[in-house]
Tab-separated table of N, CA, C and O in Angstrom:
chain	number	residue	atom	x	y	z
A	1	UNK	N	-4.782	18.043	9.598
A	1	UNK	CA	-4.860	17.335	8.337
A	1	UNK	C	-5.944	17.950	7.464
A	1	UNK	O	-6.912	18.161	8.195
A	2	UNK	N	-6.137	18.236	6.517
A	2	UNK	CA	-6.639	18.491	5.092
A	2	UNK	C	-7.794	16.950	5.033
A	2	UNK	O	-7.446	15.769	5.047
A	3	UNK	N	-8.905	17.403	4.981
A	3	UNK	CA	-9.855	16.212	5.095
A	3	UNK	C	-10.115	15.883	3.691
A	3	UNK	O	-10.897	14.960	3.460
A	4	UNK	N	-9.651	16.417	2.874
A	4	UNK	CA	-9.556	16.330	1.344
A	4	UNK	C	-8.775	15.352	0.421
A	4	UNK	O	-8.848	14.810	-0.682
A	5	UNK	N	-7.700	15.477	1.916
A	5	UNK	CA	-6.687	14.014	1.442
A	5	UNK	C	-6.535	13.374	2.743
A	5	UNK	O	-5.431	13.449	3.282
A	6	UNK	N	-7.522	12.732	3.348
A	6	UNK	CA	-8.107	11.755	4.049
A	6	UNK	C	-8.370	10.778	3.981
A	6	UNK	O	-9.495	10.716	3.485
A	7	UNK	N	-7.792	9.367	4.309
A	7	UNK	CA	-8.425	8.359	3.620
A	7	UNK	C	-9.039	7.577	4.995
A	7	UNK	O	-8.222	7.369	5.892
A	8	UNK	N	-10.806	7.016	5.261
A	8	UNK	CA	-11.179	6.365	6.444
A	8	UNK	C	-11.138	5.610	6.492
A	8	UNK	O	-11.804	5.224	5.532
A	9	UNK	N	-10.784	4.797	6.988
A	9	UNK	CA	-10.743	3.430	7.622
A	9	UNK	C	-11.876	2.871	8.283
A	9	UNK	O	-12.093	1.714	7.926
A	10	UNK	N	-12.808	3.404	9.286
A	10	UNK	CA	-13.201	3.737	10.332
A	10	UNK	C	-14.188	4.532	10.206
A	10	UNK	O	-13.948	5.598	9.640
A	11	UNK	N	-15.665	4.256	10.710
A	11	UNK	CA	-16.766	4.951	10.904
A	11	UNK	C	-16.417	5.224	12.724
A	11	UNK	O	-15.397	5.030	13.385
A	12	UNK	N	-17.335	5.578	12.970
A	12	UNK	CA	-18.059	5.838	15.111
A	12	UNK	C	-17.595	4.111	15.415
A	12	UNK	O	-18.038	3.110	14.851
A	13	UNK	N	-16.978	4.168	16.061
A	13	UNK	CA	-17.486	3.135	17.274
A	13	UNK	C	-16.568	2.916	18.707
A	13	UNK	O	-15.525	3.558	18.830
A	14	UNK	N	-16.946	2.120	19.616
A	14	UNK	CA	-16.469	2.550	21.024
A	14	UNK	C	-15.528	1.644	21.030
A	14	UNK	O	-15.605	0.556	20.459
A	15	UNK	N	-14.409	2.133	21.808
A	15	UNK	CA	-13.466	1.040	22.418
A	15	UNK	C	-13.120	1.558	23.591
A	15	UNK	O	-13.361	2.696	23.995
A	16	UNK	N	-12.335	0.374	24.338
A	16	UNK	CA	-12.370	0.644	26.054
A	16	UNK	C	-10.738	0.460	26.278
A	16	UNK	O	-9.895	-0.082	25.562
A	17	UNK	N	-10.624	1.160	27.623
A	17	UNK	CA	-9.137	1.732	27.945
A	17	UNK	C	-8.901	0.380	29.006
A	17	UNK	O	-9.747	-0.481	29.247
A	18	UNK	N	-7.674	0.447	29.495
A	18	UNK	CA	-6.896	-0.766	30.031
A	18	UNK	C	-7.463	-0.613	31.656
A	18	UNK	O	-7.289	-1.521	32.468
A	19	UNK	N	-8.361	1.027	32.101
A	19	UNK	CA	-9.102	0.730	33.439
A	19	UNK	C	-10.745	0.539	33.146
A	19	UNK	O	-11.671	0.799	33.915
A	20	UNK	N	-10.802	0.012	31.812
A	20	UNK	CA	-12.193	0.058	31.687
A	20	UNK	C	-13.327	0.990	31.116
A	20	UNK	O	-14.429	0.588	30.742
A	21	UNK	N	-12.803	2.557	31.105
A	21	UNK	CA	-13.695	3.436	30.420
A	21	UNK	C	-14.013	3.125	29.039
A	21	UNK	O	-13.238	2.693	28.187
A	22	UNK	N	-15.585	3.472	28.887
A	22	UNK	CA	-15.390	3.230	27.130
A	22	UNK	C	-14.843	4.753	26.783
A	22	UNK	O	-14.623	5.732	27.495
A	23	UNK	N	-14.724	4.503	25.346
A	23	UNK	CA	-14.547	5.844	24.810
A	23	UNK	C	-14.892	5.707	23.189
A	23	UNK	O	-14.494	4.882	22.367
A	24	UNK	N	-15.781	6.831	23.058
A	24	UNK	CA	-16.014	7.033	21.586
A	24	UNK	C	-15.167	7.301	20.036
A	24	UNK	O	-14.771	8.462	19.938
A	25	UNK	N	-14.979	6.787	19.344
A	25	UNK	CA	-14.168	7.021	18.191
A	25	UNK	C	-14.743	7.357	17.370
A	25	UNK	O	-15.603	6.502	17.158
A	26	UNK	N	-14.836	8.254	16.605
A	26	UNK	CA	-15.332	9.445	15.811
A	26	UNK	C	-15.133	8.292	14.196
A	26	UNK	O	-16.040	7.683	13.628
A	27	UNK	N	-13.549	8.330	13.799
A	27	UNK	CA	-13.084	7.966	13.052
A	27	UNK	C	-11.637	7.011	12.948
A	27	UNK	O	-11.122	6.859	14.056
A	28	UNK	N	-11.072	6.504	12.082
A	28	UNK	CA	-9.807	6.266	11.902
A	28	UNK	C	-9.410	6.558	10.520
A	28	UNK	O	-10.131	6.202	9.587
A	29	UNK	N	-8.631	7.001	10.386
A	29	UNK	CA	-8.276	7.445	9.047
A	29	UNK	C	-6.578	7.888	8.802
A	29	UNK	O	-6.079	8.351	9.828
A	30	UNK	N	-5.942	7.838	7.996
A	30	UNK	CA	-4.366	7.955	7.191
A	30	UNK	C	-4.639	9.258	5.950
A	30	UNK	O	-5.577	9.665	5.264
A	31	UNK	N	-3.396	9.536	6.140
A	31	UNK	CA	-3.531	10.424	5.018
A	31	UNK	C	-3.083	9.574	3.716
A	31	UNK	O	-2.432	8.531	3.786
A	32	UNK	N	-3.684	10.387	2.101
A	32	UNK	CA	-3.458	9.765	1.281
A	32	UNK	C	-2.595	9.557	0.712
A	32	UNK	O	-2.831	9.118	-0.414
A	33	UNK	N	-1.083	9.732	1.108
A	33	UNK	CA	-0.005	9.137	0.803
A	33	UNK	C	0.955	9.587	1.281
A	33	UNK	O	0.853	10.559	2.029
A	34	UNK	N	2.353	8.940	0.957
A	34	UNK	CA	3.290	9.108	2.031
A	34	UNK	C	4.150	8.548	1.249
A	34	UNK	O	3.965	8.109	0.114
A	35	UNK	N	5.872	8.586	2.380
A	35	UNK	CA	6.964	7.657	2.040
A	35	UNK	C	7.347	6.681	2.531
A	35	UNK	O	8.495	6.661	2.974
A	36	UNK	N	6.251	5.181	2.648
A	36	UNK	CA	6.687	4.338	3.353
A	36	UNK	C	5.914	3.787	4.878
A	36	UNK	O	5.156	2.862	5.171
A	37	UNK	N	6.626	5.003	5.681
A	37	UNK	CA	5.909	5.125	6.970
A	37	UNK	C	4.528	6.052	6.910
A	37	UNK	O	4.342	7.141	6.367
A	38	UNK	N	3.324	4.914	7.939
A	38	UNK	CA	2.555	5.400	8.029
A	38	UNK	C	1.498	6.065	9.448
A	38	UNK	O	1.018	5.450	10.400
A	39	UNK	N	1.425	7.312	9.144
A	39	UNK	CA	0.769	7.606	10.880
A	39	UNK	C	-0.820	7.556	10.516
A	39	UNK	O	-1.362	8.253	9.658
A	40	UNK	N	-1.649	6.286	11.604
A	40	UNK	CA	-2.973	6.567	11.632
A	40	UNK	C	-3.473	7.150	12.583
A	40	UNK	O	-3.362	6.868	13.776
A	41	UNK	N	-4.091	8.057	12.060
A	41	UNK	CA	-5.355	8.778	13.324
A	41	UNK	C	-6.562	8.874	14.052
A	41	UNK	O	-7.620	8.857	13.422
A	42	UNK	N	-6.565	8.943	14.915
A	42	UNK	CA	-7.651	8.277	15.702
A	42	UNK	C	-8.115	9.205	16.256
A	42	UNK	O	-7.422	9.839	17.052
A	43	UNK	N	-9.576	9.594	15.963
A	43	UNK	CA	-10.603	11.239	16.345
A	43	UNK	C	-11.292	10.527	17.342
A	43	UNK	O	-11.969	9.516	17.153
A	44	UNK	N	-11.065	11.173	18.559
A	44	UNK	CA	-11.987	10.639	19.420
A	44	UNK	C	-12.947	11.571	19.447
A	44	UNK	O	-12.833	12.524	18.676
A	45	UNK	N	-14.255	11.480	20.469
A	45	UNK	CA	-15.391	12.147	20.866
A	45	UNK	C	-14.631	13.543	22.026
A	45	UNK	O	-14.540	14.768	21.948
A	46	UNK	N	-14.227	12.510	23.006
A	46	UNK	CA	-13.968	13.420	24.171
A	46	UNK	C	-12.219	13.123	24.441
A	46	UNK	O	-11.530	12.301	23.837
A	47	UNK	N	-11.748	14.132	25.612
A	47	UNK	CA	-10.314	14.123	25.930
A	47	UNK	C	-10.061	12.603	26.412
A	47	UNK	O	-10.628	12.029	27.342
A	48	UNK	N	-9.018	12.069	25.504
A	48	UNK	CA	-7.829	10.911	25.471
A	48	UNK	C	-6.725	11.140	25.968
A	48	UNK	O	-5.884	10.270	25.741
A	49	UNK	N	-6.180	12.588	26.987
A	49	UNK	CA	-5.439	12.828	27.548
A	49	UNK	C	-4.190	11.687	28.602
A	49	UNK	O	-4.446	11.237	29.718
A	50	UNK	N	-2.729	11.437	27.719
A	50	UNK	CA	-2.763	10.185	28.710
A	50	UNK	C	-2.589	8.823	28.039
A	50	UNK	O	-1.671	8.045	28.297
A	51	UNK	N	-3.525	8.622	27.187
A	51	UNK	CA	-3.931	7.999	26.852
A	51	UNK	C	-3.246	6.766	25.581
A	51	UNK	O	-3.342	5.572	25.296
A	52	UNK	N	-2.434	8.198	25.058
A	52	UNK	CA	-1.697	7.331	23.810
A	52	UNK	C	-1.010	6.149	24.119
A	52	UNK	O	-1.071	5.645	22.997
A	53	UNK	N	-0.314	5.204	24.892
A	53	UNK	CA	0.538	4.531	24.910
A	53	UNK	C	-0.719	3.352	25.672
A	53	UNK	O	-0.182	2.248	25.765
A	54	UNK	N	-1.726	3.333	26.041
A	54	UNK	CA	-2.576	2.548	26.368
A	54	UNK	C	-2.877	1.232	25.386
A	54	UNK	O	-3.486	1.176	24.318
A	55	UNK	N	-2.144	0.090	26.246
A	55	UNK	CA	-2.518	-0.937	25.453
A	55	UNK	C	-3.207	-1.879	24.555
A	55	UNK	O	-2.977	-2.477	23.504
A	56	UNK	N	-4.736	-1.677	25.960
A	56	UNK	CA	-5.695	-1.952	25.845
A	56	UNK	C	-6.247	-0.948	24.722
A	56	UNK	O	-6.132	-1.459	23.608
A	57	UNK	N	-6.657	-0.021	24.702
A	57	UNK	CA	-6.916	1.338	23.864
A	57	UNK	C	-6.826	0.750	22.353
A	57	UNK	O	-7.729	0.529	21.546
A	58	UNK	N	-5.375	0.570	22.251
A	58	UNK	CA	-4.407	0.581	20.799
A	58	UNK	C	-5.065	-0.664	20.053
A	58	UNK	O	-5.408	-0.764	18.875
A	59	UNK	N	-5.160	-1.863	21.415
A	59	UNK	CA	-5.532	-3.373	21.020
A	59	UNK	C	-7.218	-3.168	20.097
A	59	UNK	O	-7.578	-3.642	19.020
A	60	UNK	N	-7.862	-2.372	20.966
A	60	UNK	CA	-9.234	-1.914	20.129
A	60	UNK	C	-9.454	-1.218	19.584
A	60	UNK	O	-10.633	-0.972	19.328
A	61	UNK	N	-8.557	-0.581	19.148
A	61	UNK	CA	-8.412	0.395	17.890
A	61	UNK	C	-8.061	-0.721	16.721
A	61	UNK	O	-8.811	-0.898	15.760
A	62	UNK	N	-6.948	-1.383	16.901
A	62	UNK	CA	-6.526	-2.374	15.665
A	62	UNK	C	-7.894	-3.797	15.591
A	62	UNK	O	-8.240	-4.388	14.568
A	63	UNK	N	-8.393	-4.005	16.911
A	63	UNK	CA	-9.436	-4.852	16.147
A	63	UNK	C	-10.393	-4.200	15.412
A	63	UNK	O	-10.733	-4.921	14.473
A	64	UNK	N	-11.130	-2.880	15.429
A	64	UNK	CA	-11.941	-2.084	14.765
A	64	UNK	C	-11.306	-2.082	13.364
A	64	UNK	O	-11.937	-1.877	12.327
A	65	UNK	N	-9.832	-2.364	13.458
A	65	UNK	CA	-9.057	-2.443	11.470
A	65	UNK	C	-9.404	-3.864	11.139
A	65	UNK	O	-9.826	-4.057	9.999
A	66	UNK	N	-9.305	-4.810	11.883
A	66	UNK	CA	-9.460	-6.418	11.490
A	66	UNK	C	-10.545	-6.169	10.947
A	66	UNK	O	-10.392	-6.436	9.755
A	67	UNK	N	-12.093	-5.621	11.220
A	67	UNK	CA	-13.047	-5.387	10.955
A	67	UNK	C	-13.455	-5.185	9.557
A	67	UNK	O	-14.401	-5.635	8.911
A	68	UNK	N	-12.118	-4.079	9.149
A	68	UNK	CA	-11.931	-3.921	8.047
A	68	UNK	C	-11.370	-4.348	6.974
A	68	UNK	O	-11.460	-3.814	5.869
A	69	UNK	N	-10.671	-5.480	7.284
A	69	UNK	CA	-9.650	-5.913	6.503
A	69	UNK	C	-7.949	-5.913	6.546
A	69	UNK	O	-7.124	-6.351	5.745
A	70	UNK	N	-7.820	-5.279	7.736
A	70	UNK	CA	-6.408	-5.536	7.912
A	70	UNK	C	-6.146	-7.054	8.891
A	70	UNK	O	-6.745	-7.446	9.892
A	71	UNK	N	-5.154	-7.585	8.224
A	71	UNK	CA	-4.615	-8.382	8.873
A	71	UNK	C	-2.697	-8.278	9.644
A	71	UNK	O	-1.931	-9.220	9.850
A	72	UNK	N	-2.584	-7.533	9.766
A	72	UNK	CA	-0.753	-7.403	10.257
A	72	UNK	C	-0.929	-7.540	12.067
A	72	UNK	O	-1.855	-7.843	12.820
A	73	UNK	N	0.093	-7.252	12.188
A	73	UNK	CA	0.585	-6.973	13.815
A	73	UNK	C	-0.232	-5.344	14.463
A	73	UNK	O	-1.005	-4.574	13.892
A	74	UNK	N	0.163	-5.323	15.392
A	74	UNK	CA	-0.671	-4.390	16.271
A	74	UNK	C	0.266	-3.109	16.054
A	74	UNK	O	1.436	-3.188	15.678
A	75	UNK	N	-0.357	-2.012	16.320
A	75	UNK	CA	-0.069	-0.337	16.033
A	75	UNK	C	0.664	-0.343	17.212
A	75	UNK	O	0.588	-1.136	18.150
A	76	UNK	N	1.435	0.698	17.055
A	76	UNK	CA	2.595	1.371	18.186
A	76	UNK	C	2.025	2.868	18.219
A	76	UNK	O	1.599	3.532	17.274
A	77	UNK	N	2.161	3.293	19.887
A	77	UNK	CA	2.247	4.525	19.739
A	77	UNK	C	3.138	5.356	18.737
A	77	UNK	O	4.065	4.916	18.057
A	78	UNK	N	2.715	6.510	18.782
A	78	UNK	CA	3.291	7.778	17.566
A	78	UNK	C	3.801	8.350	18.647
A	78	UNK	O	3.708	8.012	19.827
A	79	UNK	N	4.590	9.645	17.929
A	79	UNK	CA	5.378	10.099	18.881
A	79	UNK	C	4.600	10.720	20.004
A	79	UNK	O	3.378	10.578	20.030
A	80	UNK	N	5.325	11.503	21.078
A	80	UNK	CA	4.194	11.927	22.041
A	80	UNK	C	3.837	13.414	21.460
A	80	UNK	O	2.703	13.859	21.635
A	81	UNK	N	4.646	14.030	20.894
A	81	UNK	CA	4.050	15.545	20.310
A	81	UNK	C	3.260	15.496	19.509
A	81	UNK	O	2.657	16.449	19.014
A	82	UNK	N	3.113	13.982	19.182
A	82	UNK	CA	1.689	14.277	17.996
A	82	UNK	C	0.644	14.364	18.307
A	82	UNK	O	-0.278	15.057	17.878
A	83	UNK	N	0.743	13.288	19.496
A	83	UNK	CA	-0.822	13.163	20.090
A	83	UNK	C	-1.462	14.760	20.769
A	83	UNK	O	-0.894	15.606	21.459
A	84	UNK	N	-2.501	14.713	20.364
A	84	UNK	CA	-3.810	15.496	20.890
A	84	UNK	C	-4.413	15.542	22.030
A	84	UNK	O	-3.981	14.601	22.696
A	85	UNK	N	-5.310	16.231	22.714
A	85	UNK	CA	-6.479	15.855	23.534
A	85	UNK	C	-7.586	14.919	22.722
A	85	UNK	O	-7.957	13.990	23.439
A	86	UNK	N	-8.026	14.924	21.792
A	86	UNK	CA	-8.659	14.426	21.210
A	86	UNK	C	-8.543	13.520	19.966
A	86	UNK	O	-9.363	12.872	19.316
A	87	UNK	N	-7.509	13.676	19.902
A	87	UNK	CA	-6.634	12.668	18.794
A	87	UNK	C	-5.495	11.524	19.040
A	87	UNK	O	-4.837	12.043	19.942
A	88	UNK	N	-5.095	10.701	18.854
A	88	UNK	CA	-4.019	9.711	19.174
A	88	UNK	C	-3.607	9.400	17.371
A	88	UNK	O	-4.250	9.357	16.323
A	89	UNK	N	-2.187	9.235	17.773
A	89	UNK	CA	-1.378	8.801	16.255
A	89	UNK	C	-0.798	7.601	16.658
A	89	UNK	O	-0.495	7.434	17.840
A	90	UNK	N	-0.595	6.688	15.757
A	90	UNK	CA	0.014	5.849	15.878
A	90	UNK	C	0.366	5.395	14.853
A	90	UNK	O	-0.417	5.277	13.910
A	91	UNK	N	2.234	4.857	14.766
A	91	UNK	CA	2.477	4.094	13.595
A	91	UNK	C	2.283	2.745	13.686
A	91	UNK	O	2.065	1.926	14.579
A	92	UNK	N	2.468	2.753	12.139
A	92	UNK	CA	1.742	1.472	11.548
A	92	UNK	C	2.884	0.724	11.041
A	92	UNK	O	3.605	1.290	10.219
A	93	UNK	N	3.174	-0.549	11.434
A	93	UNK	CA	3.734	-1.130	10.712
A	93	UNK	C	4.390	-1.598	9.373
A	93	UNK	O	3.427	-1.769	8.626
A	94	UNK	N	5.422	-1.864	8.750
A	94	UNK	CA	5.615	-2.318	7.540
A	94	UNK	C	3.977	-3.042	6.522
A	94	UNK	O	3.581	-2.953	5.360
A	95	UNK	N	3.608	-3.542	7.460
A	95	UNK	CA	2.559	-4.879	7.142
A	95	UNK	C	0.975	-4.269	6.472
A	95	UNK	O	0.059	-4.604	5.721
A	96	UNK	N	1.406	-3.224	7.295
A	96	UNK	CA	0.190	-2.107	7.186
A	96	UNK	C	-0.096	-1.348	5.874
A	96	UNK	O	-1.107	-0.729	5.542
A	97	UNK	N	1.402	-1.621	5.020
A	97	UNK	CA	1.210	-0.722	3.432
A	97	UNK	C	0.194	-1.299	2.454
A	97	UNK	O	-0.579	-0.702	1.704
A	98	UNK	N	0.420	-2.869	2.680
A	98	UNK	CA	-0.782	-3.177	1.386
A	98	UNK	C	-1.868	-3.080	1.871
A	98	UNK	O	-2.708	-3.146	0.973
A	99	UNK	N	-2.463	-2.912	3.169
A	99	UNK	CA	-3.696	-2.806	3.469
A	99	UNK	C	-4.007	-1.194	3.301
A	99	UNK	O	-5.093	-0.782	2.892
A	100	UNK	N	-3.346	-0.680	3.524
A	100	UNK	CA	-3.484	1.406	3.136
A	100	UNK	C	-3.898	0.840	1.212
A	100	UNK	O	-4.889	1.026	0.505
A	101	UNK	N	-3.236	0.483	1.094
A	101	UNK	CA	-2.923	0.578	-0.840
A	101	UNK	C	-4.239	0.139	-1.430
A	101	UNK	O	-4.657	0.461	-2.542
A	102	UNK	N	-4.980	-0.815	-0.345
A	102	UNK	CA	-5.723	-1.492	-0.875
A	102	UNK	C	-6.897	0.078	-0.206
A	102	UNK	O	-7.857	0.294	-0.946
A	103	UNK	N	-6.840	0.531	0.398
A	103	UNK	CA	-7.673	1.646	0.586
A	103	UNK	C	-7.705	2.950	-0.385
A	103	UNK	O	-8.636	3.741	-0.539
A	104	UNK	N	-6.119	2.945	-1.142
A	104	UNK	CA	-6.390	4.108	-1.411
A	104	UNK	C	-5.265	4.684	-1.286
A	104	UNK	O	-5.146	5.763	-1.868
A	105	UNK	N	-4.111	4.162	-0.507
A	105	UNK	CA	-3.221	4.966	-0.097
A	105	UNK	C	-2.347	4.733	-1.306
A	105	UNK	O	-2.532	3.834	-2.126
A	106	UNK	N	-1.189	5.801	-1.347
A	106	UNK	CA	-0.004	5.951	-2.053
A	106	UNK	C	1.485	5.958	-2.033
A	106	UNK	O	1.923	7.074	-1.753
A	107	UNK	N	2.253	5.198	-2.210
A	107	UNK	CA	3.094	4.883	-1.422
A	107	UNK	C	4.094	5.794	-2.507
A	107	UNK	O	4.354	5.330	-3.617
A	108	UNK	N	4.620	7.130	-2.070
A	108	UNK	CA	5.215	8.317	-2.958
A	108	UNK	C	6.814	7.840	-2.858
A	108	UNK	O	7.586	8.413	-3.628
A	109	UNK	N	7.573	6.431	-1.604
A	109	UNK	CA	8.415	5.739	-2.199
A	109	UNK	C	8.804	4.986	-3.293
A	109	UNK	O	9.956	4.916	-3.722
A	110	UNK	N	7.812	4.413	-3.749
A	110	UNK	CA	7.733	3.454	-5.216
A	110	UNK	C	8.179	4.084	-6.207
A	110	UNK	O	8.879	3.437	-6.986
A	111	UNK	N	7.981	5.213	-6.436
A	111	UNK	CA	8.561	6.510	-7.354
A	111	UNK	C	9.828	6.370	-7.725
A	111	UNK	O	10.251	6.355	-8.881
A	112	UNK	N	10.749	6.213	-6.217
A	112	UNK	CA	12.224	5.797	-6.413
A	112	UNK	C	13.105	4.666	-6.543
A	112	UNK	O	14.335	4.647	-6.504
A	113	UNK	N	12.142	3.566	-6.732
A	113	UNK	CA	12.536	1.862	-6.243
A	113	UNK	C	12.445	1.615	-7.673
A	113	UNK	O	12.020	0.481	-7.892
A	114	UNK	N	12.665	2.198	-8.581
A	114	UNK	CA	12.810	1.972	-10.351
A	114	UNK	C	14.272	1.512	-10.441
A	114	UNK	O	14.977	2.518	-10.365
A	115	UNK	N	14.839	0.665	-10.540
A	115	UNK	CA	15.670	-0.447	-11.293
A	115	UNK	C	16.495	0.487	-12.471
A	115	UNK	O	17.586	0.004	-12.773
A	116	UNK	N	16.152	1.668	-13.129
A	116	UNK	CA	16.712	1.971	-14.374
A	116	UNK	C	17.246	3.321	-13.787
A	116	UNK	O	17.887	4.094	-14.500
């Protein structure tokens, strides 16, 4: 990703896996716009190998968003080729657009939802 069109969500902070390890989070952050669907990313410190589909993980990743102001349903893993050693993707729900919008994000569908 282009850190230029980055939008954070998310400063450092730790969340813990479903056997208990903590693990460091760098960041969370979306890119600044899209069609609709949205993938957020999650920079960890060290290897998350494994890791993406972790419940527990995902559950403290999305309370670190409550933190912020999201209120929707919980993140789903992203596909598995996206994920990283050090990165995890995950999509975001429908619920998840006005809280991106309210960050910053751009929703490059609206473009076509014109009536005329």
């Amino acid at each position: 990703m282009n850190k230029d069109t980055d939008i954070q969500l998310s400063g450092p902070f730790k969340a813990t896996d479903g056997s208990g390890r903590a693990h460091d989070i760098k960041a969370i952050r979306i890119f600044d716009e899209g069609y609709g669907a949205i993938d957020v990313y999650v920079d960890f410190a060290g290897s998350i190998a494994g890791l993406h589909k972790d419940k527990t993980l995902i559950a403290a990743i999305v309370a670190q968003l409550r933190t912020t102001g999201y209120q929707g349903p919980l993140l789903t893993p992203g596909d598995a080729v996206l994920q990283e050693n050090k990165l995890m993707v995950l999509e975001a729900p429908d619920e998840f657009n006005a809280y991106a919008a309210g960050k910053g994000w751009k929703d490059l569908a609206e473009e076509f939802n014109d009536d005329e």
